[in-house]
């Protein structure tokens, strides 16, 4: 039991950080700039909230597991419905970096997700 206690404490603290708040996504998908503002709410390891891009709001859902994040949102390109799936890892500055998979177009890109600082 003494050996399990540190592991149990470690897994409990992995979800202790509250990542709720306003986040900014920047990136590139096949030469198209990606710039969104998202307002996430976190419950346990789940995140959800609206992301806004060029006046359009997209409902976004995902998970945070320690330093790994995965989330998806609907999209559209030339009238075709898409699903964008973001997968990344947090660096030592608290910024997530990773890849974006766009289906059914089978294209990929990169992104950075950074939490906006609260202004006093």
PDB file of C-alpha atoms in Angstrom:
ATOM      1  CA  UNK A   1       0.000   0.000   0.000  1.00  0.00           C
ATOM      2  CA  UNK A   2       2.870   2.395   0.752  1.00  0.00           C
ATOM      3  CA  UNK A   3       4.068   1.997  -2.819  1.00  0.00           C
ATOM      4  CA  UNK A   4       0.613   2.652  -4.282  1.00  0.00           C
ATOM      5  CA  UNK A   5      -0.013   5.830  -2.303  1.00  0.00           C
ATOM      6  CA  UNK A   6       2.427   8.015  -4.320  1.00  0.00           C
ATOM      7  CA  UNK A   7       0.906   6.711  -7.571  1.00  0.00           C
ATOM      8  CA  UNK A   8      -2.616   7.438  -6.376  1.00  0.00           C
ATOM      9  CA  UNK A   9      -1.621  10.935  -5.300  1.00  0.00           C
ATOM     10  CA  UNK A  10       0.115  11.556  -8.633  1.00  0.00           C
ATOM     11  CA  UNK A  11      -2.944  10.518 -10.649  1.00  0.00           C
ATOM     12  CA  UNK A  12      -5.239  12.624  -8.469  1.00  0.00           C
ATOM     13  CA  UNK A  13      -3.082  15.714  -9.003  1.00  0.00           C
ATOM     14  CA  UNK A  14      -2.939  15.195 -12.784  1.00  0.00           C
ATOM     15  CA  UNK A  15      -6.515  16.502 -12.955  1.00  0.00           C
ATOM     16  CA  UNK A  16      -6.172  18.981 -10.082  1.00  0.00           C
ATOM     17  CA  UNK A  17      -5.192  21.877 -12.364  1.00  0.00           C
ATOM     18  CA  UNK A  18      -8.233  23.786 -13.514  1.00  0.00           C
ATOM     19  CA  UNK A  19      -7.803  24.685 -17.166  1.00  0.00           C
ATOM     20  CA  UNK A  20     -11.077  26.605 -17.295  1.00  0.00           C
ATOM     21  CA  UNK A  21     -10.784  30.016 -18.898  1.00  0.00           C
ATOM     22  CA  UNK A  22     -10.101  31.751 -22.200  1.00  0.00           C
ATOM     23  CA  UNK A  23      -7.590  30.094 -24.525  1.00  0.00           C
ATOM     24  CA  UNK A  24      -6.200  31.217 -27.882  1.00  0.00           C
ATOM     25  CA  UNK A  25      -5.518  28.766 -30.698  1.00  0.00           C
ATOM     26  CA  UNK A  26      -3.027  29.741 -33.392  1.00  0.00           C
ATOM     27  CA  UNK A  27      -1.749  27.520 -36.145  1.00  0.00           C
ATOM     28  CA  UNK A  28      -1.606  26.533 -39.763  1.00  0.00           C
ATOM     29  CA  UNK A  29      -3.553  23.967 -41.780  1.00  0.00           C
ATOM     30  CA  UNK A  30      -2.115  23.479 -45.264  1.00  0.00           C
ATOM     31  CA  UNK A  31      -1.279  27.188 -45.588  1.00  0.00           C
ATOM     32  CA  UNK A  32      -4.496  28.476 -43.970  1.00  0.00           C
ATOM     33  CA  UNK A  33      -3.992  30.441 -40.759  1.00  0.00           C
ATOM     34  CA  UNK A  34      -5.854  29.209 -37.727  1.00  0.00           C
ATOM     35  CA  UNK A  35      -6.815  31.807 -35.102  1.00  0.00           C
ATOM     36  CA  UNK A  36      -9.549  31.070 -32.563  1.00  0.00           C
ATOM     37  CA  UNK A  37     -10.577  32.188 -29.113  1.00  0.00           C
ATOM     38  CA  UNK A  38     -12.058  29.474 -26.889  1.00  0.00           C
ATOM     39  CA  UNK A  39     -13.736  29.628 -23.501  1.00  0.00           C
ATOM     40  CA  UNK A  40     -13.263  26.237 -21.867  1.00  0.00           C
ATOM     41  CA  UNK A  41     -14.813  24.867 -18.701  1.00  0.00           C
ATOM     42  CA  UNK A  42     -13.114  21.853 -17.142  1.00  0.00           C
ATOM     43  CA  UNK A  43     -14.878  19.134 -15.151  1.00  0.00           C
ATOM     44  CA  UNK A  44     -12.514  16.352 -14.014  1.00  0.00           C
ATOM     45  CA  UNK A  45     -10.590  15.465 -17.200  1.00  0.00           C
ATOM     46  CA  UNK A  46     -13.247  16.835 -19.618  1.00  0.00           C
ATOM     47  CA  UNK A  47     -13.178  20.248 -21.279  1.00  0.00           C
ATOM     48  CA  UNK A  48     -15.966  21.895 -23.256  1.00  0.00           C
ATOM     49  CA  UNK A  49     -16.937  25.294 -24.525  1.00  0.00           C
ATOM     50  CA  UNK A  50     -17.373  27.570 -27.495  1.00  0.00           C
ATOM     51  CA  UNK A  51     -14.537  28.531 -29.827  1.00  0.00           C
ATOM     52  CA  UNK A  52     -14.964  31.576 -32.048  1.00  0.00           C
ATOM     53  CA  UNK A  53     -13.363  32.007 -35.459  1.00  0.00           C
ATOM     54  CA  UNK A  54     -14.289  34.761 -37.907  1.00  0.00           C
ATOM     55  CA  UNK A  55     -17.700  35.347 -36.282  1.00  0.00           C
ATOM     56  CA  UNK A  56     -18.597  31.643 -36.192  1.00  0.00           C
ATOM     57  CA  UNK A  57     -18.961  29.754 -32.907  1.00  0.00           C
ATOM     58  CA  UNK A  58     -17.996  26.081 -32.750  1.00  0.00           C
ATOM     59  CA  UNK A  59     -18.924  23.804 -29.843  1.00  0.00           C
ATOM     60  CA  UNK A  60     -15.721  22.128 -28.732  1.00  0.00           C
ATOM     61  CA  UNK A  61     -15.267  19.094 -26.470  1.00  0.00           C
ATOM     62  CA  UNK A  62     -12.259  17.114 -25.337  1.00  0.00           C
ATOM     63  CA  UNK A  63     -10.085  15.748 -22.567  1.00  0.00           C
ATOM     64  CA  UNK A  64      -6.975  16.717 -20.668  1.00  0.00           C
ATOM     65  CA  UNK A  65      -4.882  13.875 -19.274  1.00  0.00           C
ATOM     66  CA  UNK A  66      -1.919  15.318 -17.401  1.00  0.00           C
ATOM     67  CA  UNK A  67       0.005  17.266 -20.047  1.00  0.00           C
ATOM     68  CA  UNK A  68      -1.864  15.767 -23.022  1.00  0.00           C
ATOM     69  CA  UNK A  69      -4.897  17.437 -24.584  1.00  0.00           C
ATOM     70  CA  UNK A  70      -7.274  16.139 -27.243  1.00  0.00           C
ATOM     71  CA  UNK A  71     -10.289  18.087 -28.424  1.00  0.00           C
ATOM     72  CA  UNK A  72     -12.480  18.292 -31.505  1.00  0.00           C
ATOM     73  CA  UNK A  73     -14.874  20.685 -33.137  1.00  0.00           C
ATOM     74  CA  UNK A  74     -17.026  20.835 -36.250  1.00  0.00           C
ATOM     75  CA  UNK A  75     -16.002  22.959 -39.188  1.00  0.00           C
ATOM     76  CA  UNK A  76     -16.824  23.666 -42.796  1.00  0.00           C
ATOM     77  CA  UNK A  77     -14.852  24.224 -45.983  1.00  0.00           C
ATOM     78  CA  UNK A  78     -16.567  25.203 -49.253  1.00  0.00           C
ATOM     79  CA  UNK A  79     -19.875  23.900 -47.911  1.00  0.00           C
ATOM     80  CA  UNK A  80     -18.433  20.540 -46.811  1.00  0.00           C
ATOM     81  CA  UNK A  81     -18.827  19.528 -43.154  1.00  0.00           C
ATOM     82  CA  UNK A  82     -15.541  18.775 -41.395  1.00  0.00           C
ATOM     83  CA  UNK A  83     -14.272  17.580 -38.034  1.00  0.00           C
ATOM     84  CA  UNK A  84     -11.080  19.121 -36.685  1.00  0.00           C
ATOM     85  CA  UNK A  85      -9.286  17.031 -34.062  1.00  0.00           C
ATOM     86  CA  UNK A  86      -6.489  18.646 -32.069  1.00  0.00           C
ATOM     87  CA  UNK A  87      -3.919  16.548 -30.172  1.00  0.00           C
ATOM     88  CA  UNK A  88      -1.024  18.083 -28.268  1.00  0.00           C
ATOM     89  CA  UNK A  89       1.194  18.218 -25.215  1.00  0.00           C
ATOM     90  CA  UNK A  90       1.871  21.034 -22.739  1.00  0.00           C
ATOM     91  CA  UNK A  91       5.363  22.511 -22.649  1.00  0.00           C
ATOM     92  CA  UNK A  92       7.078  23.859 -19.533  1.00  0.00           C
ATOM     93  CA  UNK A  93       5.484  27.296 -20.125  1.00  0.00           C
ATOM     94  CA  UNK A  94       1.914  25.964 -20.025  1.00  0.00           C
ATOM     95  CA  UNK A  95       1.344  26.100 -23.804  1.00  0.00           C
ATOM     96  CA  UNK A  96      -0.045  23.097 -25.662  1.00  0.00           C
ATOM     97  CA  UNK A  97       1.584  22.318 -29.035  1.00  0.00           C
ATOM     98  CA  UNK A  98       0.477  19.639 -31.442  1.00  0.00           C
ATOM     99  CA  UNK A  99      -1.227  18.597 -34.628  1.00  0.00           C
ATOM    100  CA  UNK A 100      -4.652  19.136 -36.182  1.00  0.00           C
ATOM    101  CA  UNK A 101      -6.317  16.387 -38.199  1.00  0.00           C
ATOM    102  CA  UNK A 102      -9.080  17.512 -40.592  1.00  0.00           C
ATOM    103  CA  UNK A 103     -11.535  14.856 -41.719  1.00  0.00           C
ATOM    104  CA  UNK A 104     -12.844  13.831 -44.191  1.00  0.00           C
ATOM    105  CA  UNK A 105     -10.284  15.883 -46.154  1.00  0.00           C
ATOM    106  CA  UNK A 106      -7.306  13.919 -44.760  1.00  0.00           C
ATOM    107  CA  UNK A 107      -5.226  17.075 -44.238  1.00  0.00           C
ATOM    108  CA  UNK A 108      -3.165  18.021 -41.217  1.00  0.00           C
ATOM    109  CA  UNK A 109      -1.694  21.080 -39.614  1.00  0.00           C
ATOM    110  CA  UNK A 110      -0.106  22.353 -36.445  1.00  0.00           C
ATOM    111  CA  UNK A 111      -1.403  24.427 -33.546  1.00  0.00           C
ATOM    112  CA  UNK A 112      -0.471  26.136 -30.296  1.00  0.00           C
ATOM    113  CA  UNK A 113      -3.028  26.606 -27.519  1.00  0.00           C
ATOM    114  CA  UNK A 114      -2.240  29.267 -24.937  1.00  0.00           C
ATOM    115  CA  UNK A 115      -4.279  30.366 -21.929  1.00  0.00           C
ATOM    116  CA  UNK A 116      -4.941  34.099 -21.786  1.00  0.00           C
ATOM    117  CA  UNK A 117      -3.657  35.877 -18.696  1.00  0.00           C
ATOM    118  CA  UNK A 118      -6.264  37.353 -16.373  1.00  0.00           C
ATOM    119  CA  UNK A 119      -6.049  41.125 -16.278  1.00  0.00           C
ATOM    120  CA  UNK A 120      -6.266  42.717 -12.832  1.00  0.00           C
TER     121      UNK A 120
END
